[in-house]
PDB file of C-alpha atoms in Angstrom:
ATOM      1  CA  UNK A   5     -38.812 140.613  25.436  1.00  0.00           C
ATOM      2  CA  UNK A   6     -41.920 142.578  24.502  1.00  0.00           C
ATOM      3  CA  UNK A   7     -44.987 143.090  26.678  1.00  0.00           C
ATOM      4  CA  UNK A   8     -47.021 140.197  25.274  1.00  0.00           C
ATOM      5  CA  UNK A   9     -44.104 137.723  25.452  1.00  0.00           C
ATOM      6  CA  UNK A  10     -43.342 138.865  28.970  1.00  0.00           C
ATOM      7  CA  UNK A  11     -46.947 138.351  30.085  1.00  0.00           C
ATOM      8  CA  UNK A  12     -47.215 134.868  28.589  1.00  0.00           C
ATOM      9  CA  UNK A  13     -43.849 133.908  30.097  1.00  0.00           C
ATOM     10  CA  UNK A  14     -44.230 135.426  33.571  1.00  0.00           C
ATOM     11  CA  UNK A  15     -47.688 136.872  34.173  1.00  0.00           C
ATOM     12  CA  UNK A  16     -50.193 134.378  32.860  1.00  0.00           C
ATOM     13  CA  UNK A  17     -51.503 131.832  35.354  1.00  0.00           C
ATOM     14  CA  UNK A  18     -53.566 128.677  34.859  1.00  0.00           C
ATOM     15  CA  UNK A  19     -56.330 130.346  36.888  1.00  0.00           C
ATOM     16  CA  UNK A  20     -56.497 133.081  34.231  1.00  0.00           C
ATOM     17  CA  UNK A  21     -57.139 130.451  31.565  1.00  0.00           C
ATOM     18  CA  UNK A  22     -59.903 128.716  33.554  1.00  0.00           C
ATOM     19  CA  UNK A  23     -61.577 132.101  34.078  1.00  0.00           C
ATOM     20  CA  UNK A  24     -61.472 132.949  30.367  1.00  0.00           C
ATOM     21  CA  UNK A  25     -62.878 129.528  29.416  1.00  0.00           C
ATOM     22  CA  UNK A  26     -65.717 129.783  31.931  1.00  0.00           C
ATOM     23  CA  UNK A  27     -66.512 133.320  30.856  1.00  0.00           C
ATOM     24  CA  UNK A  28     -66.799 132.117  27.279  1.00  0.00           C
ATOM     25  CA  UNK A  29     -69.149 129.349  28.446  1.00  0.00           C
ATOM     26  CA  UNK A  30     -71.286 131.309  30.928  1.00  0.00           C
ATOM     27  CA  UNK A  31     -71.140 134.870  29.596  1.00  0.00           C
ATOM     28  CA  UNK A  32     -71.409 136.655  32.962  1.00  0.00           C
ATOM     29  CA  UNK A  33     -68.842 137.515  35.657  1.00  0.00           C
ATOM     30  CA  UNK A  34     -71.413 136.721  38.354  1.00  0.00           C
ATOM     31  CA  UNK A  35     -71.968 133.192  37.034  1.00  0.00           C
ATOM     32  CA  UNK A  36     -68.222 132.578  36.668  1.00  0.00           C
ATOM     33  CA  UNK A  37     -67.627 133.724  40.245  1.00  0.00           C
ATOM     34  CA  UNK A  38     -70.355 131.381  41.490  1.00  0.00           C
ATOM     35  CA  UNK A  39     -68.928 128.481  39.515  1.00  0.00           C
ATOM     36  CA  UNK A  40     -65.422 129.090  40.896  1.00  0.00           C
ATOM     37  CA  UNK A  41     -66.748 129.843  44.414  1.00  0.00           C
ATOM     38  CA  UNK A  42     -65.106 133.228  44.568  1.00  0.00           C
ATOM     39  CA  UNK A  43     -66.204 136.878  44.418  1.00  0.00           C
ATOM     40  CA  UNK A  44     -67.099 138.981  41.388  1.00  0.00           C
ATOM     41  CA  UNK A  45     -64.335 141.484  42.198  1.00  0.00           C
ATOM     42  CA  UNK A  46     -61.811 138.622  42.145  1.00  0.00           C
ATOM     43  CA  UNK A  47     -62.914 137.621  38.629  1.00  0.00           C
ATOM     44  CA  UNK A  48     -62.875 141.242  37.491  1.00  0.00           C
ATOM     45  CA  UNK A  49     -59.317 141.608  38.865  1.00  0.00           C
ATOM     46  CA  UNK A  50     -58.176 138.610  36.846  1.00  0.00           C
ATOM     47  CA  UNK A  51     -59.622 140.128  33.701  1.00  0.00           C
ATOM     48  CA  UNK A  52     -57.957 143.437  34.459  1.00  0.00           C
ATOM     49  CA  UNK A  53     -54.603 141.699  35.030  1.00  0.00           C
ATOM     50  CA  UNK A  54     -54.834 140.004  31.652  1.00  0.00           C
ATOM     51  CA  UNK A  55     -55.869 143.140  29.836  1.00  0.00           C
ATOM     52  CA  UNK A  56     -53.064 145.145  31.493  1.00  0.00           C
ATOM     53  CA  UNK A  57     -50.515 142.444  30.707  1.00  0.00           C
ATOM     54  CA  UNK A  58     -51.560 142.165  27.060  1.00  0.00           C
ATOM     55  CA  UNK A  59     -52.230 145.854  26.568  1.00  0.00           C
ATOM     56  CA  UNK A  60     -55.654 145.467  24.984  1.00  0.00           C
ATOM     57  CA  UNK A  61     -59.284 144.962  26.042  1.00  0.00           C
ATOM     58  CA  UNK A  62     -60.417 141.323  25.986  1.00  0.00           C
ATOM     59  CA  UNK A  63     -64.130 141.792  26.732  1.00  0.00           C
ATOM     60  CA  UNK A  64     -66.870 144.373  26.561  1.00  0.00           C
ATOM     61  CA  UNK A  65     -70.290 144.635  28.156  1.00  0.00           C
ATOM     62  CA  UNK A  66     -73.304 143.827  26.068  1.00  0.00           C
ATOM     63  CA  UNK A  67     -76.723 143.858  27.725  1.00  0.00           C
ATOM     64  CA  UNK A  68     -76.594 141.845  30.962  1.00  0.00           C
ATOM     65  CA  UNK A  69     -73.508 139.881  29.895  1.00  0.00           C
ATOM     66  CA  UNK A  70     -70.032 140.085  28.482  1.00  0.00           C
ATOM     67  CA  UNK A  71     -68.755 139.378  24.937  1.00  0.00           C
ATOM     68  CA  UNK A  72     -65.214 138.966  23.772  1.00  0.00           C
ATOM     69  CA  UNK A  73     -63.323 141.385  21.530  1.00  0.00           C
ATOM     70  CA  UNK A  74     -61.391 140.031  18.568  1.00  0.00           C
ATOM     71  CA  UNK A  75     -58.284 139.778  20.765  1.00  0.00           C
ATOM     72  CA  UNK A  76     -60.318 138.150  23.510  1.00  0.00           C
ATOM     73  CA  UNK A  77     -61.652 135.530  21.101  1.00  0.00           C
ATOM     74  CA  UNK A  78     -58.070 134.611  20.109  1.00  0.00           C
ATOM     75  CA  UNK A  79     -57.161 134.135  23.778  1.00  0.00           C
ATOM     76  CA  UNK A  80     -60.394 132.222  24.436  1.00  0.00           C
ATOM     77  CA  UNK A  81     -59.693 129.781  21.596  1.00  0.00           C
ATOM     78  CA  UNK A  82     -56.170 129.062  22.831  1.00  0.00           C
ATOM     79  CA  UNK A  83     -57.269 128.930  26.498  1.00  0.00           C
ATOM     80  CA  UNK A  84     -59.820 126.245  25.667  1.00  0.00           C
ATOM     81  CA  UNK A  85     -57.130 124.234  23.938  1.00  0.00           C
ATOM     82  CA  UNK A  86     -54.673 124.566  26.854  1.00  0.00           C
ATOM     83  CA  UNK A  87     -57.276 123.757  29.523  1.00  0.00           C
ATOM     84  CA  UNK A  88     -58.371 120.720  27.531  1.00  0.00           C
ATOM     85  CA  UNK A  89     -54.794 119.409  27.372  1.00  0.00           C
ATOM     86  CA  UNK A  90     -54.274 120.074  31.099  1.00  0.00           C
ATOM     87  CA  UNK A  91     -57.385 118.028  31.805  1.00  0.00           C
ATOM     88  CA  UNK A  92     -56.082 115.310  29.499  1.00  0.00           C
ATOM     89  CA  UNK A  93     -52.800 115.293  31.384  1.00  0.00           C
ATOM     90  CA  UNK A  94     -54.615 114.866  34.711  1.00  0.00           C
ATOM     91  CA  UNK A  95     -56.763 112.037  33.384  1.00  0.00           C
ATOM     92  CA  UNK A  96     -53.718 110.335  31.827  1.00  0.00           C
ATOM     93  CA  UNK A  97     -51.808 110.546  35.102  1.00  0.00           C
ATOM     94  CA  UNK A  98     -54.715 109.008  37.009  1.00  0.00           C
ATOM     95  CA  UNK A  99     -55.000 106.255  34.389  1.00  0.00           C
ATOM     96  CA  UNK A 100     -51.295 105.516  34.716  1.00  0.00           C
ATOM     97  CA  UNK A 101     -51.706 105.175  38.470  1.00  0.00           C
ATOM     98  CA  UNK A 102     -54.826 103.009  38.103  1.00  0.00           C
ATOM     99  CA  UNK A 103     -57.350 105.620  39.231  1.00  0.00           C
ATOM    100  CA  UNK A 104     -60.262 106.910  37.144  1.00  0.00           C
ATOM    101  CA  UNK A 105     -60.996 110.285  38.717  1.00  0.00           C
ATOM    102  CA  UNK A 106     -61.259 113.983  38.132  1.00  0.00           C
ATOM    103  CA  UNK A 107     -64.322 115.710  36.753  1.00  0.00           C
ATOM    104  CA  UNK A 108     -66.345 114.633  33.700  1.00  0.00           C
ATOM    105  CA  UNK A 109     -68.673 117.279  32.280  1.00  0.00           C
ATOM    106  CA  UNK A 110     -71.727 115.617  30.744  1.00  0.00           C
ATOM    107  CA  UNK A 111     -74.093 117.608  28.573  1.00  0.00           C
ATOM    108  CA  UNK A 112     -77.679 116.359  28.584  1.00  0.00           C
ATOM    109  CA  UNK A 113     -80.659 117.798  26.721  1.00  0.00           C
ATOM    110  CA  UNK A 114     -83.830 118.182  28.761  1.00  0.00           C
ATOM    111  CA  UNK A 115     -85.825 115.405  27.136  1.00  0.00           C
ATOM    112  CA  UNK A 116     -83.227 112.734  27.926  1.00  0.00           C
ATOM    113  CA  UNK A 117     -82.191 113.932  31.395  1.00  0.00           C
ATOM    114  CA  UNK A 118     -84.522 111.513  33.290  1.00  0.00           C
ATOM    115  CA  UNK A 119     -83.463 108.595  31.083  1.00  0.00           C
ATOM    116  CA  UNK A 120     -79.697 108.979  31.530  1.00  0.00           C
ATOM    117  CA  UNK A 121     -78.539 110.706  34.683  1.00  0.00           C
ATOM    118  CA  UNK A 122     -79.672 108.101  37.230  1.00  0.00           C
ATOM    119  CA  UNK A 123     -78.255 105.183  35.250  1.00  0.00           C
ATOM    120  CA  UNK A 124     -74.948 106.880  34.561  1.00  0.00           C
ATOM    121  CA  UNK A 125     -74.538 108.075  38.162  1.00  0.00           C
ATOM    122  CA  UNK A 126     -75.125 104.557  39.503  1.00  0.00           C
ATOM    123  CA  UNK A 127     -72.634 103.047  37.044  1.00  0.00           C
ATOM    124  CA  UNK A 128     -69.903 105.579  37.899  1.00  0.00           C
ATOM    125  CA  UNK A 129     -70.553 105.345  41.662  1.00  0.00           C
ATOM    126  CA  UNK A 130     -70.116 101.560  41.523  1.00  0.00           C
ATOM    127  CA  UNK A 131     -67.142 101.277  39.146  1.00  0.00           C
ATOM    128  CA  UNK A 132     -65.292 104.615  39.366  1.00  0.00           C
ATOM    129  CA  UNK A 133     -66.085 106.170  42.760  1.00  0.00           C
ATOM    130  CA  UNK A 134     -63.284 108.757  42.454  1.00  0.00           C
ATOM    131  CA  UNK A 135     -64.834 110.225  39.307  1.00  0.00           C
ATOM    132  CA  UNK A 136     -67.008 113.331  39.743  1.00  0.00           C
ATOM    133  CA  UNK A 137     -69.850 113.917  37.290  1.00  0.00           C
ATOM    134  CA  UNK A 138     -71.080 117.417  36.433  1.00  0.00           C
ATOM    135  CA  UNK A 139     -74.373 117.378  34.491  1.00  0.00           C
ATOM    136  CA  UNK A 140     -75.116 120.432  32.369  1.00  0.00           C
ATOM    137  CA  UNK A 141     -78.548 120.803  30.791  1.00  0.00           C
ATOM    138  CA  UNK A 142     -77.774 122.043  27.277  1.00  0.00           C
ATOM    139  CA  UNK A 143     -79.910 123.235  24.385  1.00  0.00           C
ATOM    140  CA  UNK A 144     -79.803 121.286  21.128  1.00  0.00           C
ATOM    141  CA  UNK A 145     -78.694 124.428  19.294  1.00  0.00           C
ATOM    142  CA  UNK A 146     -75.505 124.785  21.372  1.00  0.00           C
ATOM    143  CA  UNK A 147     -74.813 121.116  22.154  1.00  0.00           C
ATOM    144  CA  UNK A 148     -72.457 120.276  19.276  1.00  0.00           C
ATOM    145  CA  UNK A 149     -70.410 123.474  19.611  1.00  0.00           C
ATOM    146  CA  UNK A 150     -70.002 122.871  23.361  1.00  0.00           C
ATOM    147  CA  UNK A 151     -68.719 119.358  22.657  1.00  0.00           C
ATOM    148  CA  UNK A 152     -66.345 120.585  19.931  1.00  0.00           C
ATOM    149  CA  UNK A 153     -64.929 123.325  22.191  1.00  0.00           C
ATOM    150  CA  UNK A 154     -64.380 120.964  25.145  1.00  0.00           C
ATOM    151  CA  UNK A 155     -66.928 122.705  27.364  1.00  0.00           C
ATOM    152  CA  UNK A 156     -68.497 119.264  27.785  1.00  0.00           C
ATOM    153  CA  UNK A 157     -66.851 115.859  27.416  1.00  0.00           C
ATOM    154  CA  UNK A 158     -69.905 113.791  26.506  1.00  0.00           C
ATOM    155  CA  UNK A 159     -73.328 114.660  25.131  1.00  0.00           C
ATOM    156  CA  UNK A 160     -76.547 112.699  25.561  1.00  0.00           C
ATOM    157  CA  UNK A 161     -79.423 113.914  23.374  1.00  0.00           C
ATOM    158  CA  UNK A 162     -81.996 113.045  20.736  1.00  0.00           C
ATOM    159  CA  UNK A 163     -79.844 114.613  18.032  1.00  0.00           C
ATOM    160  CA  UNK A 164     -79.237 112.058  15.261  1.00  0.00           C
ATOM    161  CA  UNK A 165     -76.001 110.119  15.647  1.00  0.00           C
ATOM    162  CA  UNK A 166     -74.874 110.956  12.107  1.00  0.00           C
ATOM    163  CA  UNK A 167     -75.459 114.677  12.638  1.00  0.00           C
ATOM    164  CA  UNK A 168     -73.335 114.736  15.784  1.00  0.00           C
ATOM    165  CA  UNK A 169     -70.702 112.601  14.056  1.00  0.00           C
ATOM    166  CA  UNK A 170     -70.359 115.102  11.264  1.00  0.00           C
ATOM    167  CA  UNK A 171     -70.124 118.144  13.583  1.00  0.00           C
ATOM    168  CA  UNK A 172     -68.551 117.070  16.803  1.00  0.00           C
ATOM    169  CA  UNK A 173     -66.839 113.696  16.635  1.00  0.00           C
ATOM    170  CA  UNK A 174     -68.536 110.334  17.137  1.00  0.00           C
ATOM    171  CA  UNK A 175     -72.251 109.625  17.574  1.00  0.00           C
ATOM    172  CA  UNK A 176     -73.672 106.298  18.818  1.00  0.00           C
ATOM    173  CA  UNK A 177     -77.284 105.223  19.153  1.00  0.00           C
ATOM    174  CA  UNK A 178     -77.686 104.218  22.809  1.00  0.00           C
ATOM    175  CA  UNK A 179     -81.276 103.293  23.545  1.00  0.00           C
ATOM    176  CA  UNK A 180     -84.859 103.423  22.376  1.00  0.00           C
ATOM    177  CA  UNK A 181     -86.861 105.569  24.785  1.00  0.00           C
ATOM    178  CA  UNK A 182     -89.557 107.512  22.910  1.00  0.00           C
ATOM    179  CA  UNK A 183     -91.358 110.525  24.298  1.00  0.00           C
ATOM    180  CA  UNK A 184     -95.020 109.874  25.042  1.00  0.00           C
ATOM    181  CA  UNK A 185     -97.984 112.116  25.908  1.00  0.00           C
ATOM    182  CA  UNK A 186     -99.580 110.617  29.015  1.00  0.00           C
ATOM    183  CA  UNK A 187    -102.988 111.145  30.644  1.00  0.00           C
ATOM    184  CA  UNK A 188    -104.567 109.803  33.838  1.00  0.00           C
ATOM    185  CA  UNK A 189    -107.932 107.967  33.951  1.00  0.00           C
ATOM    186  CA  UNK A 190    -108.843 108.174  30.247  1.00  0.00           C
ATOM    187  CA  UNK A 191    -108.456 106.002  27.210  1.00  0.00           C
ATOM    188  CA  UNK A 192    -108.918 108.916  24.798  1.00  0.00           C
ATOM    189  CA  UNK A 193    -105.425 110.080  23.797  1.00  0.00           C
ATOM    190  CA  UNK A 194    -106.216 111.107  20.213  1.00  0.00           C
ATOM    191  CA  UNK A 195    -104.931 114.602  19.187  1.00  0.00           C
ATOM    192  CA  UNK A 196    -108.431 116.140  19.260  1.00  0.00           C
ATOM    193  CA  UNK A 197    -109.004 115.096  22.869  1.00  0.00           C
ATOM    194  CA  UNK A 198    -105.477 116.082  23.897  1.00  0.00           C
ATOM    195  CA  UNK A 199    -105.948 119.562  22.427  1.00  0.00           C
ATOM    196  CA  UNK A 200    -108.716 120.185  25.000  1.00  0.00           C
ATOM    197  CA  UNK A 201    -106.421 119.393  27.897  1.00  0.00           C
ATOM    198  CA  UNK A 202    -103.906 121.525  29.753  1.00  0.00           C
ATOM    199  CA  UNK A 203    -100.361 120.370  29.111  1.00  0.00           C
ATOM    200  CA  UNK A 204     -96.933 120.469  30.699  1.00  0.00           C
ATOM    201  CA  UNK A 205     -95.150 121.841  27.654  1.00  0.00           C
ATOM    202  CA  UNK A 206     -91.402 122.021  26.922  1.00  0.00           C
ATOM    203  CA  UNK A 207     -89.648 125.343  26.488  1.00  0.00           C
ATOM    204  CA  UNK A 208     -90.170 127.384  23.319  1.00  0.00           C
ATOM    205  CA  UNK A 209     -88.266 126.375  20.181  1.00  0.00           C
ATOM    206  CA  UNK A 210     -86.966 123.080  21.497  1.00  0.00           C
ATOM    207  CA  UNK A 211     -87.361 120.071  19.183  1.00  0.00           C
ATOM    208  CA  UNK A 212     -90.006 118.634  21.510  1.00  0.00           C
ATOM    209  CA  UNK A 213     -92.000 121.882  21.471  1.00  0.00           C
ATOM    210  CA  UNK A 214     -91.776 121.962  17.693  1.00  0.00           C
ATOM    211  CA  UNK A 215     -92.909 118.326  17.571  1.00  0.00           C
ATOM    212  CA  UNK A 216     -96.061 119.126  19.619  1.00  0.00           C
ATOM    213  CA  UNK A 217     -96.774 122.175  17.458  1.00  0.00           C
ATOM    214  CA  UNK A 218     -96.366 120.272  14.194  1.00  0.00           C
ATOM    215  CA  UNK A 219     -98.561 117.451  15.484  1.00  0.00           C
ATOM    216  CA  UNK A 220    -101.365 119.871  16.333  1.00  0.00           C
ATOM    217  CA  UNK A 221    -100.923 122.068  13.259  1.00  0.00           C
ATOM    218  CA  UNK A 222    -101.216 119.203  10.797  1.00  0.00           C
ATOM    219  CA  UNK A 223    -104.680 118.563  12.254  1.00  0.00           C
ATOM    220  CA  UNK A 224    -105.580 122.294  12.503  1.00  0.00           C
ATOM    221  CA  UNK A 225    -105.807 122.014  16.304  1.00  0.00           C
ATOM    222  CA  UNK A 226    -104.936 124.609  18.933  1.00  0.00           C
ATOM    223  CA  UNK A 227    -104.025 123.699  22.491  1.00  0.00           C
ATOM    224  CA  UNK A 228    -106.342 124.864  25.236  1.00  0.00           C
ATOM    225  CA  UNK A 229    -105.135 127.650  27.567  1.00  0.00           C
ATOM    226  CA  UNK A 230    -103.767 126.974  31.030  1.00  0.00           C
ATOM    227  CA  UNK A 231    -100.665 124.973  30.126  1.00  0.00           C
ATOM    228  CA  UNK A 232     -97.400 125.020  32.106  1.00  0.00           C
ATOM    229  CA  UNK A 233     -93.931 125.230  30.523  1.00  0.00           C
ATOM    230  CA  UNK A 234     -91.159 123.344  32.258  1.00  0.00           C
ATOM    231  CA  UNK A 235     -88.285 120.931  31.594  1.00  0.00           C
ATOM    232  CA  UNK A 236     -88.801 119.276  35.000  1.00  0.00           C
ATOM    233  CA  UNK A 237     -89.605 115.563  34.753  1.00  0.00           C
ATOM    234  CA  UNK A 238     -90.722 115.582  38.377  1.00  0.00           C
ATOM    235  CA  UNK A 239     -93.263 118.313  37.683  1.00  0.00           C
ATOM    236  CA  UNK A 240     -94.592 116.357  34.695  1.00  0.00           C
ATOM    237  CA  UNK A 241     -95.060 113.282  36.886  1.00  0.00           C
ATOM    238  CA  UNK A 242     -96.659 115.285  39.703  1.00  0.00           C
ATOM    239  CA  UNK A 243     -99.220 117.026  37.467  1.00  0.00           C
ATOM    240  CA  UNK A 244     -99.904 113.762  35.660  1.00  0.00           C
ATOM    241  CA  UNK A 245    -100.655 112.011  38.952  1.00  0.00           C
ATOM    242  CA  UNK A 246    -103.121 114.653  40.131  1.00  0.00           C
ATOM    243  CA  UNK A 247    -104.879 114.352  36.794  1.00  0.00           C
ATOM    244  CA  UNK A 248    -104.826 118.031  35.815  1.00  0.00           C
ATOM    245  CA  UNK A 249    -102.447 117.988  32.839  1.00  0.00           C
ATOM    246  CA  UNK A 250    -101.243 115.935  29.937  1.00  0.00           C
ATOM    247  CA  UNK A 251     -97.544 115.268  30.432  1.00  0.00           C
ATOM    248  CA  UNK A 252     -94.713 114.660  27.967  1.00  0.00           C
ATOM    249  CA  UNK A 253     -92.363 112.024  29.374  1.00  0.00           C
ATOM    250  CA  UNK A 254     -89.800 109.475  28.232  1.00  0.00           C
ATOM    251  CA  UNK A 255     -91.577 106.139  28.153  1.00  0.00           C
ATOM    252  CA  UNK A 256     -89.124 104.779  30.734  1.00  0.00           C
ATOM    253  CA  UNK A 257     -90.363 107.370  33.252  1.00  0.00           C
ATOM    254  CA  UNK A 258     -93.814 105.784  33.383  1.00  0.00           C
ATOM    255  CA  UNK A 259     -92.333 102.974  35.486  1.00  0.00           C
ATOM    256  CA  UNK A 260     -91.814 105.507  38.306  1.00  0.00           C
ATOM    257  CA  UNK A 261     -95.610 105.765  38.702  1.00  0.00           C
ATOM    258  CA  UNK A 262     -95.817 102.385  40.437  1.00  0.00           C
ATOM    259  CA  UNK A 263     -99.387 101.033  40.828  1.00  0.00           C
ATOM    260  CA  UNK A 264    -100.744 104.255  39.285  1.00  0.00           C
ATOM    261  CA  UNK A 265     -99.198 103.160  35.982  1.00  0.00           C
ATOM    262  CA  UNK A 266    -102.258 101.006  35.276  1.00  0.00           C
ATOM    263  CA  UNK A 267    -104.491 104.146  35.217  1.00  0.00           C
ATOM    264  CA  UNK A 268    -102.303 106.003  32.684  1.00  0.00           C
ATOM    265  CA  UNK A 269    -102.819 105.948  28.940  1.00  0.00           C
ATOM    266  CA  UNK A 270    -100.239 107.272  26.529  1.00  0.00           C
ATOM    267  CA  UNK A 271     -99.486 107.853  22.860  1.00  0.00           C
ATOM    268  CA  UNK A 272     -96.057 108.278  21.315  1.00  0.00           C
ATOM    269  CA  UNK A 273     -95.220 111.848  20.316  1.00  0.00           C
ATOM    270  CA  UNK A 274     -94.488 111.968  16.590  1.00  0.00           C
ATOM    271  CA  UNK A 275     -91.963 114.238  14.871  1.00  0.00           C
ATOM    272  CA  UNK A 276     -89.466 113.763  17.756  1.00  0.00           C
ATOM    273  CA  UNK A 277     -86.631 111.206  17.577  1.00  0.00           C
ATOM    274  CA  UNK A 278     -87.357 108.134  19.692  1.00  0.00           C
ATOM    275  CA  UNK A 279     -83.736 107.098  20.153  1.00  0.00           C
ATOM    276  CA  UNK A 280     -81.216 108.594  22.577  1.00  0.00           C
ATOM    277  CA  UNK A 281     -77.686 109.032  21.250  1.00  0.00           C
ATOM    278  CA  UNK A 282     -74.384 109.685  22.963  1.00  0.00           C
ATOM    279  CA  UNK A 283     -71.878 111.949  21.232  1.00  0.00           C
ATOM    280  CA  UNK A 284     -68.196 112.293  22.065  1.00  0.00           C
ATOM    281  CA  UNK A 285     -64.907 113.489  20.680  1.00  0.00           C
ATOM    282  CA  UNK A 286     -62.832 111.253  18.372  1.00  0.00           C
ATOM    283  CA  UNK A 287     -61.214 108.331  20.266  1.00  0.00           C
ATOM    284  CA  UNK A 288     -57.750 109.846  20.144  1.00  0.00           C
ATOM    285  CA  UNK A 289     -59.031 112.890  22.047  1.00  0.00           C
ATOM    286  CA  UNK A 290     -60.977 111.040  24.730  1.00  0.00           C
ATOM    287  CA  UNK A 291     -59.768 111.350  28.295  1.00  0.00           C
ATOM    288  CA  UNK A 292     -59.467 108.221  30.427  1.00  0.00           C
ATOM    289  CA  UNK A 293     -62.655 109.221  32.280  1.00  0.00           C
ATOM    290  CA  UNK A 294     -64.640 109.758  29.069  1.00  0.00           C
ATOM    291  CA  UNK A 295     -63.266 106.519  27.623  1.00  0.00           C
ATOM    292  CA  UNK A 296     -64.361 104.684  30.780  1.00  0.00           C
ATOM    293  CA  UNK A 297     -67.939 105.915  30.328  1.00  0.00           C
ATOM    294  CA  UNK A 298     -67.950 105.181  26.604  1.00  0.00           C
ATOM    295  CA  UNK A 299     -66.713 101.639  27.234  1.00  0.00           C
ATOM    296  CA  UNK A 300     -69.518 101.100  29.743  1.00  0.00           C
ATOM    297  CA  UNK A 301     -72.324 102.475  27.544  1.00  0.00           C
ATOM    298  CA  UNK A 302     -73.822  98.969  27.018  1.00  0.00           C
ATOM    299  CA  UNK A 303     -74.470  98.832  30.767  1.00  0.00           C
ATOM    300  CA  UNK A 304     -76.729 101.937  30.488  1.00  0.00           C
ATOM    301  CA  UNK A 305     -79.040 100.295  28.014  1.00  0.00           C
ATOM    302  CA  UNK A 306     -80.768  97.895  30.391  1.00  0.00           C
TER     303      UNK A 306
END
């Protein structure tokens, strides 16, 4: 029995695989240690054990993070597959015993977070109280690859259903909830007037930020200085209510303003998809927990 065979037979532990998968997802030992609620030296020891057992480096430092070597990428790919099947086994066992439980990792892009998380949490709490939800705010650029790799089990976003279907399984249109630009105590929400206001803007290079930029550029307008960049829906609502900023919100969020809603004017933001889609793996790869949520998607539409 050679070194590699001996390590895979006797030295490799499930904890090693979880560490490798998380390191591939998070890119920093510190973040992995925080996620696993352990110390950085403990994670470093696990990496050292694997490298000693396999006789080759698996990672190297690059900037503030860690990247995988060619050998490390091979192990990462297989570790993701094994961890996915272990999770499937756990979900299948719970299903066989009549319990929907475990952890479901749900990827959500920033612009749909306020539309989805509350509804989904209430549905799961009522009908599958043993199921734990972990929400991860994901960028549109990485969303499909995270779903394909199993880093997340479900994805809610404004990515087109057919795009997600081609790249990462199945895409379903879930609800119509367009993004709007809202202002307090004014009826003038034309682009020229909005360009003179301070905004709560999304992060750079998101589809929403590009939509705002395209909307202004096609009219040769430049936004006034003094804007704030944030993905926080609560901050958007707060600055909208004090009347200092134009806020970009899902239309459904305006209901949270209560009586103040009557003083708010809004216009739909063009160039940004108005429909929210849910994306998931092919049906044969769905865990019992993910299948439970997919089956209950119609309940999220109300």
